[in-house]
mmCIF file of C-alpha atoms in Angstrom:
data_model
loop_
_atom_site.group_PDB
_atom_site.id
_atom_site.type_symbol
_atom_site.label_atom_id
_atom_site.label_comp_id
_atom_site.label_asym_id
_atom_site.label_seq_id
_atom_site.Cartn_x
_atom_site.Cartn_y
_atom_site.Cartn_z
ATOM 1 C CA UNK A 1 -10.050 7.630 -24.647
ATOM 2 C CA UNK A 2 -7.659 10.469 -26.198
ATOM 3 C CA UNK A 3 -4.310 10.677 -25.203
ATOM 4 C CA UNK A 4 -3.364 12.697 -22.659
ATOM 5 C CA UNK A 5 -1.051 15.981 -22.604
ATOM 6 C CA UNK A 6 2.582 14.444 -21.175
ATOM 7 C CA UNK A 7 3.662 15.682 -17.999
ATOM 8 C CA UNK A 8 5.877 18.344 -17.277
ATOM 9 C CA UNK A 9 9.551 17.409 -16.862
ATOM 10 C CA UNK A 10 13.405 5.427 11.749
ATOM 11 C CA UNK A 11 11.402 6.291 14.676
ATOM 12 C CA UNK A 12 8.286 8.013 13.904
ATOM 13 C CA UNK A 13 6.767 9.799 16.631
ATOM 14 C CA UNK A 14 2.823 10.945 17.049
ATOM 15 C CA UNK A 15 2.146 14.720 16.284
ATOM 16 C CA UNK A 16 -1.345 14.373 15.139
ATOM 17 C CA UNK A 17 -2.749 18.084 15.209
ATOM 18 C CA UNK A 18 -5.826 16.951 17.551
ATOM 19 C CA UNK A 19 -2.921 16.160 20.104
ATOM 20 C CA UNK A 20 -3.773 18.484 23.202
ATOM 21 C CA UNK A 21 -7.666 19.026 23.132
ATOM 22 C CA UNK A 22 -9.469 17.943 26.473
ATOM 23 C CA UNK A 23 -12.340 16.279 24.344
ATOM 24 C CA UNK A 24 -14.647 17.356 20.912
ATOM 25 C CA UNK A 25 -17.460 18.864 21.440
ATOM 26 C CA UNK A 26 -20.415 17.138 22.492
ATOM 27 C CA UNK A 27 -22.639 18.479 19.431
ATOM 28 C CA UNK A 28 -19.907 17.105 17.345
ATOM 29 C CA UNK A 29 -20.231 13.652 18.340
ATOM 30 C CA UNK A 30 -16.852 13.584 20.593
ATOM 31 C CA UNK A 31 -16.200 11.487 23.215
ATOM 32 C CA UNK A 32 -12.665 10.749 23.815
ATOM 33 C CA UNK A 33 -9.832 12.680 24.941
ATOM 34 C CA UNK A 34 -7.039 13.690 22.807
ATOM 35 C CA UNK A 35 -3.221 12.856 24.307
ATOM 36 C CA UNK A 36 -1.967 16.138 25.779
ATOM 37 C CA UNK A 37 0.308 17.994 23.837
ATOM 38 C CA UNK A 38 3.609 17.580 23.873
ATOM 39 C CA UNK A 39 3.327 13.499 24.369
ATOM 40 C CA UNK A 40 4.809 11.230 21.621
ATOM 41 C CA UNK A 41 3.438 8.248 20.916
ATOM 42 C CA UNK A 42 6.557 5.756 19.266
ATOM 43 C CA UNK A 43 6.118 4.162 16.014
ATOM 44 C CA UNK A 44 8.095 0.965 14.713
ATOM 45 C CA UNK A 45 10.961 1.154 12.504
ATOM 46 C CA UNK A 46 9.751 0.256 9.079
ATOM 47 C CA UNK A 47 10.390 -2.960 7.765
ATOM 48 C CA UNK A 48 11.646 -2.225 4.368
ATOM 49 C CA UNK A 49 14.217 0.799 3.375
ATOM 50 C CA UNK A 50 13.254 2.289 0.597
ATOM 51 C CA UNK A 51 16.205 3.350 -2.025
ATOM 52 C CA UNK A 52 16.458 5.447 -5.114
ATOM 53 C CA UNK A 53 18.983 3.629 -7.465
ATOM 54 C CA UNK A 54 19.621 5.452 -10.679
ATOM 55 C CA UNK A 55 16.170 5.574 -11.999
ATOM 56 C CA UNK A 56 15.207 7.534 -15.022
ATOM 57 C CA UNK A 57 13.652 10.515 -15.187
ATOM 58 C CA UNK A 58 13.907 13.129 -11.822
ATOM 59 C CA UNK A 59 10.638 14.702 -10.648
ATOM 60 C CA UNK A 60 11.462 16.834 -6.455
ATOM 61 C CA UNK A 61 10.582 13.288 -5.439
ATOM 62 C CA UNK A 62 13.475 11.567 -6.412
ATOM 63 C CA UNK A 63 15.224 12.708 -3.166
ATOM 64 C CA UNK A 64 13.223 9.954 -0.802
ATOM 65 C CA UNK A 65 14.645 9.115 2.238
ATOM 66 C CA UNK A 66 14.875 5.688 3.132
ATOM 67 C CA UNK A 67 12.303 4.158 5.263
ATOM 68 C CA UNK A 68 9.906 6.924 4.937
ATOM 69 C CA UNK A 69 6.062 6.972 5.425
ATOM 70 C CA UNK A 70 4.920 6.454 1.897
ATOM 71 C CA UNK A 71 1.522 5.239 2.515
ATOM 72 C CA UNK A 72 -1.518 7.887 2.965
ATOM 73 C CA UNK A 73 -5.363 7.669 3.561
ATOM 74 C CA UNK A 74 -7.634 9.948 2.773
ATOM 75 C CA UNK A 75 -11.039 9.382 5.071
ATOM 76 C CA UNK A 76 -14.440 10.996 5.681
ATOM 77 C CA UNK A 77 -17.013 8.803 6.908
ATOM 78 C CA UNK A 78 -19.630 11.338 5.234
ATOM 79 C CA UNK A 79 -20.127 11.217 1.866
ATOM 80 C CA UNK A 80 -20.075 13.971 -0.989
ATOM 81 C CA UNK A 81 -17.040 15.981 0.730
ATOM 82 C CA UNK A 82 -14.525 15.564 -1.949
ATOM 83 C CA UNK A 83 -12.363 12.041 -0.763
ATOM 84 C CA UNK A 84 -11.978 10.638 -4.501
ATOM 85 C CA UNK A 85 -11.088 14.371 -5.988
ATOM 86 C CA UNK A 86 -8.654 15.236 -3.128
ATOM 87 C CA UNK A 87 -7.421 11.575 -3.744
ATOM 88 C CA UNK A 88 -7.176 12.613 -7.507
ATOM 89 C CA UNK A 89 -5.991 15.669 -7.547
ATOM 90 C CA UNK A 90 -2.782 14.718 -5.144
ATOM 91 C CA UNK A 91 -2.073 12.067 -7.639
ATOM 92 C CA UNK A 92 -2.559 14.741 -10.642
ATOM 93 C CA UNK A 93 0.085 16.598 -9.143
ATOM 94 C CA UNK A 94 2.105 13.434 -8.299
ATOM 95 C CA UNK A 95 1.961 12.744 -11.753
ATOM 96 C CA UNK A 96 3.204 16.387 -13.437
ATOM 97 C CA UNK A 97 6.007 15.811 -10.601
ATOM 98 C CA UNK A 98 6.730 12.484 -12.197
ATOM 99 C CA UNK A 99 6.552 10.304 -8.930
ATOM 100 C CA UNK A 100 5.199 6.968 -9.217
ATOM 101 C CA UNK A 101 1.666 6.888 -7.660
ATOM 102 C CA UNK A 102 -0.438 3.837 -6.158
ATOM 103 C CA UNK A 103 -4.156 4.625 -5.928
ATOM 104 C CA UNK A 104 -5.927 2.151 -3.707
ATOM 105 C CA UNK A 105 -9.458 1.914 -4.321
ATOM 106 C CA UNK A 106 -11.233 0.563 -1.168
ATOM 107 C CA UNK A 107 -14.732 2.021 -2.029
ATOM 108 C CA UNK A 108 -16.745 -0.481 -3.507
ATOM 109 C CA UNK A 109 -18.596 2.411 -5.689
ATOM 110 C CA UNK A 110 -15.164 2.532 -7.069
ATOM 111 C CA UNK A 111 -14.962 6.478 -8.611
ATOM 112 C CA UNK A 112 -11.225 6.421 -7.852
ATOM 113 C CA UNK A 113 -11.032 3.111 -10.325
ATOM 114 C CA UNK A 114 -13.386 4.904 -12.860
ATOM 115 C CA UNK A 115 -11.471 8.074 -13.550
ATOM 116 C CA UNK A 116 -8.464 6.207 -13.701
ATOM 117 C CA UNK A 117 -9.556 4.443 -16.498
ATOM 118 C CA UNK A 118 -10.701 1.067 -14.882
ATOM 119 C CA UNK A 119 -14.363 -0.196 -15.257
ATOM 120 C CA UNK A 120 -14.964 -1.756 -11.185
ATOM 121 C CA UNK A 121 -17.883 -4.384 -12.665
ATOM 122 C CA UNK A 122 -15.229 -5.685 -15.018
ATOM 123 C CA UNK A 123 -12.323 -6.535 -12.778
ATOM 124 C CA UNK A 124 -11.403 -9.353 -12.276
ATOM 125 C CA UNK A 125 -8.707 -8.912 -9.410
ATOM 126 C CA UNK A 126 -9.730 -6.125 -6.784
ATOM 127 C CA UNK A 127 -9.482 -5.196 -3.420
ATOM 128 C CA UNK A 128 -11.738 -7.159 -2.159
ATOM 129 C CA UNK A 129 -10.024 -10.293 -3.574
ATOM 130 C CA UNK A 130 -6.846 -8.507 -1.949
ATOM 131 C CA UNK A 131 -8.465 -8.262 1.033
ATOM 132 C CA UNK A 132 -8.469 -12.344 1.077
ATOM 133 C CA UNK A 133 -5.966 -13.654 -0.108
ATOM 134 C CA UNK A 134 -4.736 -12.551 -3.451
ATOM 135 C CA UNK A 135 -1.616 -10.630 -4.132
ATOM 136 C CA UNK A 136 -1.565 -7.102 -4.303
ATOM 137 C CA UNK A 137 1.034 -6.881 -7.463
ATOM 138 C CA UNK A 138 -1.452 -9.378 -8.942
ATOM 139 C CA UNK A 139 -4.363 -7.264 -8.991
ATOM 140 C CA UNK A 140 -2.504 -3.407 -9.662
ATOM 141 C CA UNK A 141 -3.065 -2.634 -13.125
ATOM 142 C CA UNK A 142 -1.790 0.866 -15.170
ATOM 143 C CA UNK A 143 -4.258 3.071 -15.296
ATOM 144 C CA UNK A 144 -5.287 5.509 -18.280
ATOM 145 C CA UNK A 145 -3.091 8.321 -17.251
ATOM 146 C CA UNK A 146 0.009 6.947 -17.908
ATOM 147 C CA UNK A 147 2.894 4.696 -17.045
ATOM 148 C CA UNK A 148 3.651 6.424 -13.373
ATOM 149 C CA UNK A 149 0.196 5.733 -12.232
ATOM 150 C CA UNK A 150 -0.996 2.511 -10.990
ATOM 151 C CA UNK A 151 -4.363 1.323 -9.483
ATOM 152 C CA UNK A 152 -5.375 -1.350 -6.721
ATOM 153 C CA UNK A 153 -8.977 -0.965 -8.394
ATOM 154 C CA UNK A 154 -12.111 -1.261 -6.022
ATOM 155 C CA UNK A 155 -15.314 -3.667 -7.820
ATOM 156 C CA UNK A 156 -18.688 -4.169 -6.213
ATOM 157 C CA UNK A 157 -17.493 -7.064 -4.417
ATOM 158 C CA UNK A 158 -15.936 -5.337 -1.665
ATOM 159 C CA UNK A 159 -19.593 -4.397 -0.543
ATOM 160 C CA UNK A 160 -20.164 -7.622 1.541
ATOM 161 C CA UNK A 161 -16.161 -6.616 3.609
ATOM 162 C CA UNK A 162 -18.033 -3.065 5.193
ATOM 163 C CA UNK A 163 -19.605 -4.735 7.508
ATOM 164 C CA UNK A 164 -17.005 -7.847 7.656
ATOM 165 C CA UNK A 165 -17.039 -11.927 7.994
ATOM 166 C CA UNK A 166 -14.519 -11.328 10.665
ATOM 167 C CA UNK A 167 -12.396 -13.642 8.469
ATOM 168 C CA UNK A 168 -10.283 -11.120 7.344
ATOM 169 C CA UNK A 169 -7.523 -9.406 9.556
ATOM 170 C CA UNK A 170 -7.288 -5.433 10.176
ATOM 171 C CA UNK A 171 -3.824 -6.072 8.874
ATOM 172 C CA UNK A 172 -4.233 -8.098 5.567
ATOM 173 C CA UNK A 173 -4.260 -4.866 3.382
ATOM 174 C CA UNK A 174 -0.904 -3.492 4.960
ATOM 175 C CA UNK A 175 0.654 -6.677 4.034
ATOM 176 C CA UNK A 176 -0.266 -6.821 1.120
ATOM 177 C CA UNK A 177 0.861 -3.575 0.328
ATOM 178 C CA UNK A 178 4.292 -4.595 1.855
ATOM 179 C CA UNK A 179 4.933 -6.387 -1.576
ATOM 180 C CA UNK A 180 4.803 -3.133 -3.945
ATOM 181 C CA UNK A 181 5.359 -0.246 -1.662
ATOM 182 C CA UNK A 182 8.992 0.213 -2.460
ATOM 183 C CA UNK A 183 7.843 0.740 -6.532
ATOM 184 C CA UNK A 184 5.843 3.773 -5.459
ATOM 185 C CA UNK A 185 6.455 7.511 -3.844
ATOM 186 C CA UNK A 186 3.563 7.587 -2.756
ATOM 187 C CA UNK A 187 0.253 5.381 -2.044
ATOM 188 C CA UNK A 188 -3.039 6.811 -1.855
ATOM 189 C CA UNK A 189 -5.926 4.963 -0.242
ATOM 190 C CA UNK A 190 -9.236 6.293 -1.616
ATOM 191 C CA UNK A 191 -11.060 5.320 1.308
ATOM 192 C CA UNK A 192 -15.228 5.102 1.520
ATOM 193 C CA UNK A 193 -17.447 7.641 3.393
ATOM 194 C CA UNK A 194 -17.435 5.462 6.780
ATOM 195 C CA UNK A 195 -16.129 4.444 9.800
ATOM 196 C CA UNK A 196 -16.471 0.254 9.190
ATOM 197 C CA UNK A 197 -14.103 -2.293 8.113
ATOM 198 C CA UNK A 198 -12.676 -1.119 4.453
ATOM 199 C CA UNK A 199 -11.841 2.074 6.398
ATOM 200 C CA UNK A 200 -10.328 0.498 9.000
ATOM 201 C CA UNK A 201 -8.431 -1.781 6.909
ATOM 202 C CA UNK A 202 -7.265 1.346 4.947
ATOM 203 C CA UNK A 203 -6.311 2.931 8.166
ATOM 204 C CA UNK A 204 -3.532 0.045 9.441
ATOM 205 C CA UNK A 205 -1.977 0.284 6.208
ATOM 206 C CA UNK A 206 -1.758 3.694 6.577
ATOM 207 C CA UNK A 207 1.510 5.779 7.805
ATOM 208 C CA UNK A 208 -0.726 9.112 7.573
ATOM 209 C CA UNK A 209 -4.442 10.163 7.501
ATOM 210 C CA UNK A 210 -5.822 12.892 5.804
ATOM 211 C CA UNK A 211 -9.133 14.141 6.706
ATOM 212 C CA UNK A 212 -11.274 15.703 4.008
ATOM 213 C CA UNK A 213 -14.130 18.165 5.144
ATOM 214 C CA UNK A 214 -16.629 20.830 2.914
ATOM 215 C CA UNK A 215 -17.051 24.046 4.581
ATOM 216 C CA UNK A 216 -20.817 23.776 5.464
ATOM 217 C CA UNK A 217 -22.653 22.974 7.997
ATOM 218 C CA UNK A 218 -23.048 19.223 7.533
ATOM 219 C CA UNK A 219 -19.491 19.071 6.055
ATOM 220 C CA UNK A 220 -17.917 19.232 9.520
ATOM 221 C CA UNK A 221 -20.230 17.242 11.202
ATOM 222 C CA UNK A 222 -18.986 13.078 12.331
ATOM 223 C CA UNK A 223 -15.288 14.777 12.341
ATOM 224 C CA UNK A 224 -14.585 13.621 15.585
ATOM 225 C CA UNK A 225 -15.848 10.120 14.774
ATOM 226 C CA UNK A 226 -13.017 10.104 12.413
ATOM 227 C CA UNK A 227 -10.598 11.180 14.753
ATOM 228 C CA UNK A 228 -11.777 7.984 16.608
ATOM 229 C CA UNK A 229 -11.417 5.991 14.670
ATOM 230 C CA UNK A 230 -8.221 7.200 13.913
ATOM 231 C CA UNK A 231 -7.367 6.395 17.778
ATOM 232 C CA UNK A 232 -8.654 3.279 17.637
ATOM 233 C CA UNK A 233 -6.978 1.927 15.309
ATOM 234 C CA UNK A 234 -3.670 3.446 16.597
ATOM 235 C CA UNK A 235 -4.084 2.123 19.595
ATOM 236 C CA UNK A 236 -4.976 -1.704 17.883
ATOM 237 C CA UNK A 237 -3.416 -2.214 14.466
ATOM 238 C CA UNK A 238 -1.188 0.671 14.091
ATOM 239 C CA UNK A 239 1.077 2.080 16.633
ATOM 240 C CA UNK A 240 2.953 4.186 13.358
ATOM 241 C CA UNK A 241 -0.192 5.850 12.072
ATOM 242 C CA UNK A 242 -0.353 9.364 12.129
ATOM 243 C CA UNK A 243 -2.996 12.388 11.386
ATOM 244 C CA UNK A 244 -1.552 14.617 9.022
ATOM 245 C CA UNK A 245 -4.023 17.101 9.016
ATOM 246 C CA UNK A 246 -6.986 18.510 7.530
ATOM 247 C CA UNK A 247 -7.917 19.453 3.660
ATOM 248 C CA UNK A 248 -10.738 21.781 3.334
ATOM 249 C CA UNK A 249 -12.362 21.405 -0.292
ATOM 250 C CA UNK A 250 -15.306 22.765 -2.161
ATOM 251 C CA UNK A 251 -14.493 26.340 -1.192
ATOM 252 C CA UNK A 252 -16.847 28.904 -3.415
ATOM 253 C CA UNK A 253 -15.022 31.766 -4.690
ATOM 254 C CA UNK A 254 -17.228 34.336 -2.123
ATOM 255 C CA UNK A 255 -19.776 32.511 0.542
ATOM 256 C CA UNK A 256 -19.858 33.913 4.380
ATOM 257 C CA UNK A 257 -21.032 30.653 5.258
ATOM 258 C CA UNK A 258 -18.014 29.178 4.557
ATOM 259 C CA UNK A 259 -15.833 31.372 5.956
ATOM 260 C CA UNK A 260 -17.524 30.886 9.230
ATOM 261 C CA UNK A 261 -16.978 27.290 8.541
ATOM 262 C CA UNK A 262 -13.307 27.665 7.962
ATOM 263 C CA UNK A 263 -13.540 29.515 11.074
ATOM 264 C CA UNK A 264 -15.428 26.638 13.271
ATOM 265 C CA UNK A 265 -12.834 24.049 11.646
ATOM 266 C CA UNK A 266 -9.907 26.056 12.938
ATOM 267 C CA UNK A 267 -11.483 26.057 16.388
ATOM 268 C CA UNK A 268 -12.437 22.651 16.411
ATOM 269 C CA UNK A 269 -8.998 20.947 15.348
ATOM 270 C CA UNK A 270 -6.881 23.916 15.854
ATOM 271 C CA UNK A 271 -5.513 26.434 12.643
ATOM 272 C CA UNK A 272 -2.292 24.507 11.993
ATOM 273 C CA UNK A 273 -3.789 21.145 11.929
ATOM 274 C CA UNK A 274 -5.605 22.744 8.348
ATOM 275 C CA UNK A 275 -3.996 22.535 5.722
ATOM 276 C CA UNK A 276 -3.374 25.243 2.987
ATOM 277 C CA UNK A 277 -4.590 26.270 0.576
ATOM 278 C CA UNK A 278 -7.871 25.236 0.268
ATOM 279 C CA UNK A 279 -9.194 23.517 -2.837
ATOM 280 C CA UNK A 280 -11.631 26.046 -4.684
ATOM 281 C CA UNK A 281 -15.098 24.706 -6.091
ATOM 282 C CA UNK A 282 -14.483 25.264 -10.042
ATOM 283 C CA UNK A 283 -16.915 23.637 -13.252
ATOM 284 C CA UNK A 284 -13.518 22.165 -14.149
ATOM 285 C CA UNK A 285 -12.821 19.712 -11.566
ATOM 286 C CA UNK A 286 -16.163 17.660 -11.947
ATOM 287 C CA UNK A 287 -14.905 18.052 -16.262
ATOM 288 C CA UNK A 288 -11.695 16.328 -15.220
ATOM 289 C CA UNK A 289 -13.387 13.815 -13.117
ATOM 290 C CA UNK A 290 -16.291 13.224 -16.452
ATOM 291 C CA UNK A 291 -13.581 12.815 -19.153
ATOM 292 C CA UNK A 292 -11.097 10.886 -16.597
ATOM 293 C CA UNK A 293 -7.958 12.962 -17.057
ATOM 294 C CA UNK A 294 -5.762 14.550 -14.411
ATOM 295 C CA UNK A 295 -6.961 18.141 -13.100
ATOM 296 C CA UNK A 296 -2.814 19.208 -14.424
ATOM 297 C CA UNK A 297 -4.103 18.086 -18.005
ATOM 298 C CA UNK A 298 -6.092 21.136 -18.875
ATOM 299 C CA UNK A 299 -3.272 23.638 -18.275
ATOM 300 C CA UNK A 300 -4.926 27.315 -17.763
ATOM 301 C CA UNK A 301 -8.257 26.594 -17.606
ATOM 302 C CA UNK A 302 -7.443 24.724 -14.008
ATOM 303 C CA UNK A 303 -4.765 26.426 -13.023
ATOM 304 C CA UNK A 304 -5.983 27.785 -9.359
ATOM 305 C CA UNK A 305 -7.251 24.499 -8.969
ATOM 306 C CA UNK A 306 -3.934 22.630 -10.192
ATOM 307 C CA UNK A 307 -1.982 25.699 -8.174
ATOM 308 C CA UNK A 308 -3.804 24.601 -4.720
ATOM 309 C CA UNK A 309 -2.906 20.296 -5.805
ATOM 310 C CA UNK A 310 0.909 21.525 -6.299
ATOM 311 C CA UNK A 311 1.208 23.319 -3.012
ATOM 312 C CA UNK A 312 -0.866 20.541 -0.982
ATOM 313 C CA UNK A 313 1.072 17.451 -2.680
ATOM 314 C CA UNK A 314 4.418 19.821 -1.931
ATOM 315 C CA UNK A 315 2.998 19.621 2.208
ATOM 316 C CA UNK A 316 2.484 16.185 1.818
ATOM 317 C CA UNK A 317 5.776 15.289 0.646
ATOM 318 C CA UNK A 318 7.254 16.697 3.441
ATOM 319 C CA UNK A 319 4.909 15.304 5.831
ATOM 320 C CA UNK A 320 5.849 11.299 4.621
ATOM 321 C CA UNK A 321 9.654 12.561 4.514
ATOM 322 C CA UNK A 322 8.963 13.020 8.697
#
């Protein structure tokens, strides 16, 4: 692989934007109620307070407040909507801010692992041994983009954990976790397109959740049995998770169809809960995913695309400082 360009120099309460609707939409699949507005649901202090030190270097994340939620999964239990490129692209801007990024890889196609430089049949150390009982700082490896980017890399054994020997506990991969998560700014859980176990697991590690939909038709269908899940797993494994929001990828340059999409999303989860900008649909970002660099690695020829990763990884910042 050619080298790549270098980069350029408490109490947590629950404000999950789906707070306040009376129920989804029966055609979308919804069946529970959403907390009325306005109610908070308290999160435990974290366990581990995160410092600074005098580190090298000095990307806008080196102001991190202790304690903060530093852990984020990205979810869609349909398939095809974006997860590992919304995934990728955060940690492409990560990277040109100079944070330190964690990519967990708990799809066991393992396209996260891939682009990052990591071949998932020839692992030895994965998630799925993770999720058992190996180490996590045993099985992170650098990836190809550089020293500021580390993988958790997926491998075809986590197949068998989807649908779960009910040996492992919901909680095994935030533990884990709990080992390295003071070397990172962030940690990004490339999660697969369901609702089962690796999901789950991803989910009680999580501190945040980020939904990724397609505007079409299809694309915003089996929302709300995210936003379930999502509930669930508050409500069993993880009182501090929260739902950050909504990213809305794959946008065509002109299309009707999704504009009434981006329409119907803002009804159905409410216009602030969406995140913005949108990610446009450009050749390039399917280029960067083929050669495995970062989408900030081709400079002008992905610049909308690398302008829309800047301005979403800027909202997520905030959202993990609380």
């Amino acid at each position: 692989m050619s080298s790549l360009p270098s980069a350029p120099r408490p109490r947590r309460t629950y404000v999950g934007p789906f707070a306040g609707r009376a129920a989804w939409p029966p055609e979308l699949g919804g069946s529970k109620a959403w907390a009325p507005a306005g109610v908070h649901r308290s999160a435990p202090t974290p366990a581990n307070d995160g410092s600074v030190g005098s580190e090298p270097g000095g990307g806008a994340v080196r102001d991190r407040v202790a304690g903060m939620g530093r852990t984020v999964a990205v979810i869609n239990q349909k398939g095809g909507v974006g997860k590992t490129t919304v995934t990728l692209g955060l940690a492409s801007a990560a990277w040109a801010d100079e944070a330190r990024v964690l990519v967990v890889d708990l799809d066991p196609q393992g396209a996260s692992s891939w682009v990052l430089g990591i071949d998932p049949a020839e692992v030895e150390l994965s998630t799925a041994e993770v999720l058992g009982r190996s180490s996590a700082p045993s099985a992170i490896q650098a990836s190809a983009w550089g020293d500021t980017v580390h993988v958790l890399p997926a491998s075809p054994r986590l197949q068998p954990k989807e649908h779960g020997s009910g040996k492992e506990p919901a909680s095994r991969l935030r533990a884990a976790l709990a080992e390295v998560i003071d070397d990172y700014d962030v940690v990004l859980l490339d999660c697969p397109p369901s609702v089962g176990n690796l999901t789950t697991n991803g989910l009680t590690a999580a501190d945040h959740a980020l939904v990724v939909v397609e505007p079409a038709a299809l694309g915003l269908r089996g929302i709300a049995a995210v936003t379930d899940l999502i509930d669930d797993v508050w409500g069993e494994h993880n009182p501090g998770l929260d739902l950050a929001g909504v990213v809305v990828n794959k946008v065509p340059a002109i299309s009707s169809e999704a504009e009434r999409r981006f329409d119907e999303l803002g009804t159905i989860v409410g216009k602030r809960a969406v995140w913005k900008p949108a990610i446009p649909q450009r050749v390039i970002v399917n280029e960067a995913l083929g050669d495995r660099y970062p989408i900030h690695a081709y400079g002008a020829r992905a610049a909308d695309v690398s302008v829309a990763f800047d301005q979403l990884w800027a909202k997520l910042k905030r959202v993990m400082k609380g």
